[in-house]
């Protein structure tokens, strides 16, 4: 069983909705990541948190808002999304930002209508 | 800037045949290189990684990859494909331990009976 869980696994939302994606890791790690995986495109790193502090925002639009209340939990708050935001959103964690080994969750398949 | 190119978005082999998935990288510094596998409806799992030790790296499930600096390649191989190997495979590069992962666009492997 993976040490990184994500909920929900599937989400369909309208462009005016507000929803949140949740990620939880049970590995005692201190770094957490959000990636976007779109069809036929490489994975794109969105955000990095290290010891609860955001250390990287890869030019992500403000309609995506991350939150890391503690080292075990990471959220991605969504509002006024566009259809092109439909993708698989993957959460990952690592011991810390320098460990070089990331463990991935199963992802949330997001569809924006 | 670093980049990764995976030659062939889709590879099909027969069960028992050799698997060869190609990855070429570009990096201005000695790279760290990774192969990840993604099974349907799951997150990414690390298959193997190269971190400047032995150039031939053995991973899980019988996969291995060879780092060839002269060819800037890190191709993934498995001597004999199994039906359970059908998945999408991603090559990734990082410029340092714990550095940002840059992913290739992925190669979908199909295994025919």
PDB file of C-alpha atoms in Angstrom:
ATOM      1  CA  UNK A   1       0.000   0.000   0.000  1.00  0.00           C
ATOM      2  CA  UNK A   2       1.310   3.400  -0.933  1.00  0.00           C
ATOM      3  CA  UNK A   3       2.302   5.705   1.891  1.00  0.00           C
ATOM      4  CA  UNK A   4       0.797   8.661   0.048  1.00  0.00           C
ATOM      5  CA  UNK A   5      -2.982   8.885  -0.255  1.00  0.00           C
ATOM      6  CA  UNK A   6      -5.068  11.323  -2.236  1.00  0.00           C
ATOM      7  CA  UNK A   7      -8.753  12.148  -2.063  1.00  0.00           C
ATOM      8  CA  UNK A   8     -10.922  12.290  -3.968  1.00  0.00           C
ATOM      9  CA  UNK A   9      -9.665   9.969  -6.693  1.00  0.00           C
ATOM     10  CA  UNK A  10     -12.008  11.506  -9.233  1.00  0.00           C
ATOM     11  CA  UNK A  11     -13.587  14.953  -9.296  1.00  0.00           C
ATOM     12  CA  UNK A  12     -15.879  16.643 -11.780  1.00  0.00           C
ATOM     13  CA  UNK A  13     -16.513  20.323 -11.276  1.00  0.00           C
ATOM     14  CA  UNK A  14     -17.959  23.286 -13.078  1.00  0.00           C
ATOM     15  CA  UNK A  15     -15.958  26.398 -13.794  1.00  0.00           C
ATOM     16  CA  UNK A  16     -17.661  28.328 -11.018  1.00  0.00           C
ATOM     17  CA  UNK A  17     -17.208  25.695  -8.320  1.00  0.00           C
ATOM     18  CA  UNK A  18     -14.735  25.694  -5.465  1.00  0.00           C
ATOM     19  CA  UNK A  19     -13.239  22.374  -4.482  1.00  0.00           C
ATOM     20  CA  UNK A  20     -10.172  21.061  -2.700  1.00  0.00           C
ATOM     21  CA  UNK A  21      -7.826  18.154  -3.305  1.00  0.00           C
ATOM     22  CA  UNK A  22      -6.290  16.463  -0.294  1.00  0.00           C
ATOM     23  CA  UNK A  23      -3.018  14.621   0.052  1.00  0.00           C
ATOM     24  CA  UNK A  24      -1.779  12.796   3.119  1.00  0.00           C
ATOM     25  CA  UNK A  25       1.505  11.007   3.604  1.00  0.00           C
ATOM     26  CA  UNK A  26       2.198   8.428   6.282  1.00  0.00           C
ATOM     27  CA  UNK A  27       5.955   8.211   5.722  1.00  0.00           C
ATOM     28  CA  UNK A  28       7.229  10.832   8.130  1.00  0.00           C
ATOM     29  CA  UNK A  29       8.442  12.958   5.251  1.00  0.00           C
ATOM     30  CA  UNK A  30       9.009  16.696   5.401  1.00  0.00           C
ATOM     31  CA  UNK A  31       8.665  17.699   1.766  1.00  0.00           C
ATOM     32  CA  UNK A  32       5.500  17.516  -0.305  1.00  0.00           C
ATOM     33  CA  UNK A  33       4.795  18.299  -3.929  1.00  0.00           C
ATOM     34  CA  UNK A  34       1.925  18.890  -6.348  1.00  0.00           C
ATOM     35  CA  UNK A  35       2.351  17.806  -9.970  1.00  0.00           C
ATOM     36  CA  UNK A  36       0.002  18.180 -12.925  1.00  0.00           C
ATOM     37  CA  UNK A  37      -0.139  15.398 -15.492  1.00  0.00           C
ATOM     38  CA  UNK A  38      -1.938  16.339 -18.703  1.00  0.00           C
ATOM     39  CA  UNK A  39      -2.500  13.994 -21.598  1.00  0.00           C
ATOM     40  CA  UNK A  40       0.527  13.658 -23.875  1.00  0.00           C
ATOM     41  CA  UNK A  41       2.582  16.142 -21.860  1.00  0.00           C
ATOM     42  CA  UNK A  42       5.390  15.668 -19.359  1.00  0.00           C
ATOM     43  CA  UNK A  43       4.597  15.946 -15.687  1.00  0.00           C
ATOM     44  CA  UNK A  44       4.697  19.532 -14.535  1.00  0.00           C
ATOM     45  CA  UNK A  45       5.836  20.444 -11.063  1.00  0.00           C
ATOM     46  CA  UNK A  46       3.419  22.951  -9.555  1.00  0.00           C
ATOM     47  CA  UNK A  47       4.368  23.524  -5.924  1.00  0.00           C
ATOM     48  CA  UNK A  48       6.949  22.354  -3.409  1.00  0.00           C
ATOM     49  CA  UNK A  49       6.661  22.546   0.353  1.00  0.00           C
ATOM     50  CA  UNK A  50       9.616  21.807   2.618  1.00  0.00           C
ATOM     51  CA  UNK A  51       8.967  21.695   6.361  1.00  0.00           C
ATOM     52  CA  UNK A  52       5.567  23.342   5.758  1.00  0.00           C
ATOM     53  CA  UNK A  53       7.058  26.284   3.914  1.00  0.00           C
ATOM     54  CA  UNK A  54       6.403  26.809   0.218  1.00  0.00           C
ATOM     55  CA  UNK A  55       9.745  26.770  -1.545  1.00  0.00           C
ATOM     56  CA  UNK A  56       8.637  26.641  -5.145  1.00  0.00           C
ATOM     57  CA  UNK A  57       5.727  27.919  -7.186  1.00  0.00           C
ATOM     58  CA  UNK A  58       6.270  27.007 -10.796  1.00  0.00           C
ATOM     59  CA  UNK A  59       4.323  29.929 -12.275  1.00  0.00           C
ATOM     60  CA  UNK A  60       1.015  28.345 -11.398  1.00  0.00           C
ATOM     61  CA  UNK A  61      -2.134  30.457 -11.962  1.00  0.00           C
ATOM     62  CA  UNK A  62      -3.706  31.860  -8.817  1.00  0.00           C
ATOM     63  CA  UNK A  63      -6.861  29.800  -9.346  1.00  0.00           C
ATOM     64  CA  UNK A  64      -4.768  27.008  -7.798  1.00  0.00           C
ATOM     65  CA  UNK A  65      -4.016  27.693  -4.159  1.00  0.00           C
ATOM     66  CA  UNK A  66      -1.935  25.233  -2.101  1.00  0.00           C
ATOM     67  CA  UNK A  67      -2.040  24.828   1.642  1.00  0.00           C
ATOM     68  CA  UNK A  68       0.261  22.820   3.875  1.00  0.00           C
ATOM     69  CA  UNK A  69      -0.988  22.903   7.473  1.00  0.00           C
ATOM     70  CA  UNK A  70       1.562  20.332   8.639  1.00  0.00           C
ATOM     71  CA  UNK A  71       4.209  18.044   7.184  1.00  0.00           C
ATOM     72  CA  UNK A  72       1.713  15.212   6.666  1.00  0.00           C
ATOM     73  CA  UNK A  73      -1.023  17.056   4.802  1.00  0.00           C
ATOM     74  CA  UNK A  74      -1.139  19.034   1.608  1.00  0.00           C
ATOM     75  CA  UNK A  75      -4.181  20.598  -0.014  1.00  0.00           C
ATOM     76  CA  UNK A  76      -4.810  22.136  -3.393  1.00  0.00           C
ATOM     77  CA  UNK A  77      -7.733  24.549  -3.361  1.00  0.00           C
ATOM     78  CA  UNK A  78      -9.397  25.074  -6.714  1.00  0.00           C
ATOM     79  CA  UNK A  79     -11.647  27.933  -7.826  1.00  0.00           C
ATOM     80  CA  UNK A  80     -12.882  29.243 -11.152  1.00  0.00           C
ATOM     81  CA  UNK A  81     -10.968  26.641 -13.104  1.00  0.00           C
ATOM     82  CA  UNK A  82     -10.900  26.312 -16.867  1.00  0.00           C
ATOM     83  CA  UNK A  83     -11.552  23.205 -18.964  1.00  0.00           C
ATOM     84  CA  UNK A  84      -7.852  23.083 -19.847  1.00  0.00           C
ATOM     85  CA  UNK A  85      -7.133  22.495 -16.153  1.00  0.00           C
ATOM     86  CA  UNK A  86      -8.593  19.014 -16.524  1.00  0.00           C
ATOM     87  CA  UNK A  87      -5.753  16.625 -15.724  1.00  0.00           C
ATOM     88  CA  UNK A  88      -4.421  14.113 -13.237  1.00  0.00           C
ATOM     89  CA  UNK A  89      -3.066  15.903 -10.176  1.00  0.00           C
ATOM     90  CA  UNK A  90      -0.377  13.944  -8.397  1.00  0.00           C
ATOM     91  CA  UNK A  91       0.895  14.508  -4.908  1.00  0.00           C
ATOM     92  CA  UNK A  92       4.338  13.315  -3.864  1.00  0.00           C
ATOM     93  CA  UNK A  93       6.478  13.418  -0.753  1.00  0.00           C
ATOM     94  CA  UNK A  94      10.115  12.936   0.124  1.00  0.00           C
ATOM     95  CA  UNK A  95      12.195  12.870   3.273  1.00  0.00           C
ATOM     96  CA  UNK A  96      13.050  16.469   2.631  1.00  0.00           C
ATOM     97  CA  UNK A  97      13.644  18.618  -0.396  1.00  0.00           C
ATOM     98  CA  UNK A  98      17.209  17.323  -0.849  1.00  0.00           C
ATOM     99  CA  UNK A  99      16.573  13.583  -0.525  1.00  0.00           C
ATOM    100  CA  UNK A 100      16.163  12.886  -4.237  1.00  0.00           C
ATOM    101  CA  UNK A 101      13.529  10.192  -3.798  1.00  0.00           C
ATOM    102  CA  UNK A 102       9.910  11.098  -4.216  1.00  0.00           C
ATOM    103  CA  UNK A 103       6.999   8.832  -3.401  1.00  0.00           C
ATOM    104  CA  UNK A 104       3.852   9.478  -5.412  1.00  0.00           C
ATOM    105  CA  UNK A 105       0.201   9.175  -4.549  1.00  0.00           C
ATOM    106  CA  UNK A 106      -2.344   7.675  -6.966  1.00  0.00           C
ATOM    107  CA  UNK A 107      -3.565  11.052  -8.147  1.00  0.00           C
ATOM    108  CA  UNK A 108      -6.884  12.836  -8.460  1.00  0.00           C
ATOM    109  CA  UNK A 109      -8.437  12.778 -11.922  1.00  0.00           C
ATOM    110  CA  UNK A 110      -9.992  16.226 -12.335  1.00  0.00           C
ATOM    111  CA  UNK A 111     -12.488  17.112 -15.037  1.00  0.00           C
ATOM    112  CA  UNK A 112     -13.580  20.714 -15.418  1.00  0.00           C
ATOM    113  CA  UNK A 113     -16.781  21.166 -17.391  1.00  0.00           C
TER     114      UNK A 113
ATOM    115  CA  UNK B   1      18.560  24.052 -18.794  1.00  0.00           C
ATOM    116  CA  UNK B   2      17.825  20.399 -18.393  1.00  0.00           C
ATOM    117  CA  UNK B   3      15.531  18.405 -20.596  1.00  0.00           C
ATOM    118  CA  UNK B   4      14.522  14.834 -21.265  1.00  0.00           C
ATOM    119  CA  UNK B   5      13.430  13.250 -24.523  1.00  0.00           C
ATOM    120  CA  UNK B   6      11.777   9.879 -24.665  1.00  0.00           C
ATOM    121  CA  UNK B   7      11.847   8.463 -28.171  1.00  0.00           C
ATOM    122  CA  UNK B   8       8.548   6.858 -29.027  1.00  0.00           C
ATOM    123  CA  UNK B   9       5.344   7.683 -27.200  1.00  0.00           C
ATOM    124  CA  UNK B  10       4.187   4.103 -27.627  1.00  0.00           C
ATOM    125  CA  UNK B  11       6.150   0.845 -27.743  1.00  0.00           C
ATOM    126  CA  UNK B  12       4.601  -2.563 -28.315  1.00  0.00           C
ATOM    127  CA  UNK B  13       6.401  -5.860 -27.665  1.00  0.00           C
ATOM    128  CA  UNK B  14       5.422  -9.498 -27.463  1.00  0.00           C
ATOM    129  CA  UNK B  15       5.448 -11.316 -24.159  1.00  0.00           C
ATOM    130  CA  UNK B  16       8.933 -12.709 -23.592  1.00  0.00           C
ATOM    131  CA  UNK B  17      10.597 -10.226 -25.933  1.00  0.00           C
ATOM    132  CA  UNK B  18      13.192  -7.639 -25.020  1.00  0.00           C
ATOM    133  CA  UNK B  19      11.902  -4.321 -23.745  1.00  0.00           C
ATOM    134  CA  UNK B  20      13.869  -1.210 -24.720  1.00  0.00           C
ATOM    135  CA  UNK B  21      12.586   2.236 -23.804  1.00  0.00           C
ATOM    136  CA  UNK B  22      14.765   5.106 -24.889  1.00  0.00           C
ATOM    137  CA  UNK B  23      15.655   8.215 -22.943  1.00  0.00           C
ATOM    138  CA  UNK B  24      18.078  10.968 -23.846  1.00  0.00           C
ATOM    139  CA  UNK B  25      18.827  13.862 -21.579  1.00  0.00           C
ATOM    140  CA  UNK B  26      20.381  17.263 -21.700  1.00  0.00           C
ATOM    141  CA  UNK B  27      22.164  18.654 -18.661  1.00  0.00           C
ATOM    142  CA  UNK B  28      24.940  21.133 -18.058  1.00  0.00           C
ATOM    143  CA  UNK B  29      26.055  19.296 -14.923  1.00  0.00           C
ATOM    144  CA  UNK B  30      26.437  15.601 -14.111  1.00  0.00           C
ATOM    145  CA  UNK B  31      22.840  14.462 -13.945  1.00  0.00           C
ATOM    146  CA  UNK B  32      20.791  12.348 -11.619  1.00  0.00           C
ATOM    147  CA  UNK B  33      18.524  10.164 -13.731  1.00  0.00           C
ATOM    148  CA  UNK B  34      15.359   8.289 -12.893  1.00  0.00           C
ATOM    149  CA  UNK B  35      12.846   5.935 -14.418  1.00  0.00           C
ATOM    150  CA  UNK B  36       9.318   5.870 -13.042  1.00  0.00           C
ATOM    151  CA  UNK B  37       6.444   3.557 -13.961  1.00  0.00           C
ATOM    152  CA  UNK B  38       2.761   4.448 -13.829  1.00  0.00           C
ATOM    153  CA  UNK B  39       0.199   1.677 -13.913  1.00  0.00           C
ATOM    154  CA  UNK B  40      -3.372   2.553 -14.905  1.00  0.00           C
ATOM    155  CA  UNK B  41      -5.165   4.636 -12.309  1.00  0.00           C
ATOM    156  CA  UNK B  42      -2.123   4.768 -10.080  1.00  0.00           C
ATOM    157  CA  UNK B  43       0.595   7.242  -9.213  1.00  0.00           C
ATOM    158  CA  UNK B  44       4.209   6.984 -10.260  1.00  0.00           C
ATOM    159  CA  UNK B  45       6.532   4.410  -8.755  1.00  0.00           C
ATOM    160  CA  UNK B  46      10.299   4.674  -8.849  1.00  0.00           C
ATOM    161  CA  UNK B  47      11.831   1.868 -10.919  1.00  0.00           C
ATOM    162  CA  UNK B  48      15.468   2.854 -10.578  1.00  0.00           C
ATOM    163  CA  UNK B  49      17.778   5.826 -10.337  1.00  0.00           C
ATOM    164  CA  UNK B  50      21.326   6.756 -11.326  1.00  0.00           C
ATOM    165  CA  UNK B  51      23.247   8.983  -8.938  1.00  0.00           C
ATOM    166  CA  UNK B  52      26.818   8.880 -10.281  1.00  0.00           C
ATOM    167  CA  UNK B  53      27.752   5.470  -8.907  1.00  0.00           C
ATOM    168  CA  UNK B  54      27.687   2.399 -11.165  1.00  0.00           C
ATOM    169  CA  UNK B  55      26.655   3.176 -14.725  1.00  0.00           C
ATOM    170  CA  UNK B  56      24.485   0.062 -14.954  1.00  0.00           C
ATOM    171  CA  UNK B  57      21.613   0.431 -12.554  1.00  0.00           C
ATOM    172  CA  UNK B  58      19.336  -2.422 -11.584  1.00  0.00           C
ATOM    173  CA  UNK B  59      15.806  -1.681 -10.534  1.00  0.00           C
ATOM    174  CA  UNK B  60      12.685  -3.476  -9.512  1.00  0.00           C
ATOM    175  CA  UNK B  61      10.736  -5.999 -11.582  1.00  0.00           C
ATOM    176  CA  UNK B  62      13.815  -7.041 -13.592  1.00  0.00           C
ATOM    177  CA  UNK B  63      14.388  -3.643 -15.212  1.00  0.00           C
ATOM    178  CA  UNK B  64      17.775  -2.057 -15.592  1.00  0.00           C
ATOM    179  CA  UNK B  65      19.186   1.050 -17.226  1.00  0.00           C
ATOM    180  CA  UNK B  66      22.647   2.041 -18.386  1.00  0.00           C
ATOM    181  CA  UNK B  67      23.996   5.562 -18.118  1.00  0.00           C
ATOM    182  CA  UNK B  68      26.061   6.432 -21.204  1.00  0.00           C
ATOM    183  CA  UNK B  69      27.591   9.862 -20.882  1.00  0.00           C
ATOM    184  CA  UNK B  70      28.979   9.879 -24.417  1.00  0.00           C
ATOM    185  CA  UNK B  71      25.500   9.287 -25.816  1.00  0.00           C
ATOM    186  CA  UNK B  72      23.653  11.320 -23.138  1.00  0.00           C
ATOM    187  CA  UNK B  73      21.355   8.353 -22.801  1.00  0.00           C
ATOM    188  CA  UNK B  74      19.717   6.378 -20.036  1.00  0.00           C
ATOM    189  CA  UNK B  75      17.740   3.681 -21.832  1.00  0.00           C
ATOM    190  CA  UNK B  76      15.576   1.263 -19.853  1.00  0.00           C
ATOM    191  CA  UNK B  77      15.689  -2.453 -20.656  1.00  0.00           C
ATOM    192  CA  UNK B  78      14.216  -5.719 -19.524  1.00  0.00           C
ATOM    193  CA  UNK B  79      15.280  -9.015 -21.116  1.00  0.00           C
ATOM    194  CA  UNK B  80      11.846 -10.602 -21.182  1.00  0.00           C
ATOM    195  CA  UNK B  81       8.559  -8.685 -21.139  1.00  0.00           C
ATOM    196  CA  UNK B  82       5.670  -9.817 -19.008  1.00  0.00           C
ATOM    197  CA  UNK B  83       2.047  -8.875 -19.452  1.00  0.00           C
ATOM    198  CA  UNK B  84       2.158  -7.079 -16.118  1.00  0.00           C
ATOM    199  CA  UNK B  85       4.797  -4.686 -17.500  1.00  0.00           C
ATOM    200  CA  UNK B  86       2.157  -2.890 -19.561  1.00  0.00           C
ATOM    201  CA  UNK B  87       2.177   0.656 -18.208  1.00  0.00           C
ATOM    202  CA  UNK B  88       3.478   4.127 -18.916  1.00  0.00           C
ATOM    203  CA  UNK B  89       7.139   4.781 -18.247  1.00  0.00           C
ATOM    204  CA  UNK B  90       8.677   8.159 -17.493  1.00  0.00           C
ATOM    205  CA  UNK B  91      12.303   9.162 -17.596  1.00  0.00           C
ATOM    206  CA  UNK B  92      13.336  12.114 -15.432  1.00  0.00           C
ATOM    207  CA  UNK B  93      16.472  14.147 -14.801  1.00  0.00           C
ATOM    208  CA  UNK B  94      17.598  16.277 -11.917  1.00  0.00           C
ATOM    209  CA  UNK B  95      20.728  18.377 -11.632  1.00  0.00           C
ATOM    210  CA  UNK B  96      21.429  17.466  -8.034  1.00  0.00           C
ATOM    211  CA  UNK B  97      20.343  15.299  -5.155  1.00  0.00           C
ATOM    212  CA  UNK B  98      16.835  16.442  -4.330  1.00  0.00           C
ATOM    213  CA  UNK B  99      16.701  18.849  -7.216  1.00  0.00           C
ATOM    214  CA  UNK B 100      13.638  19.560  -9.288  1.00  0.00           C
ATOM    215  CA  UNK B 101      12.659  16.588 -11.427  1.00  0.00           C
ATOM    216  CA  UNK B 102      12.236  17.276 -15.131  1.00  0.00           C
ATOM    217  CA  UNK B 103      10.144  14.554 -16.738  1.00  0.00           C
ATOM    218  CA  UNK B 104       9.976  13.252 -20.266  1.00  0.00           C
ATOM    219  CA  UNK B 105       6.639  12.960 -22.002  1.00  0.00           C
ATOM    220  CA  UNK B 106       6.317   9.279 -21.224  1.00  0.00           C
ATOM    221  CA  UNK B 107       6.306   6.054 -23.216  1.00  0.00           C
ATOM    222  CA  UNK B 108       3.349   3.724 -23.113  1.00  0.00           C
ATOM    223  CA  UNK B 109       4.410   0.092 -23.186  1.00  0.00           C
ATOM    224  CA  UNK B 110       1.993  -2.518 -24.506  1.00  0.00           C
ATOM    225  CA  UNK B 111       2.712  -6.231 -24.167  1.00  0.00           C
ATOM    226  CA  UNK B 112       1.043  -8.639 -26.575  1.00  0.00           C
ATOM    227  CA  UNK B 113       0.382 -12.249 -25.631  1.00  0.00           C
TER     228      UNK B 113
END
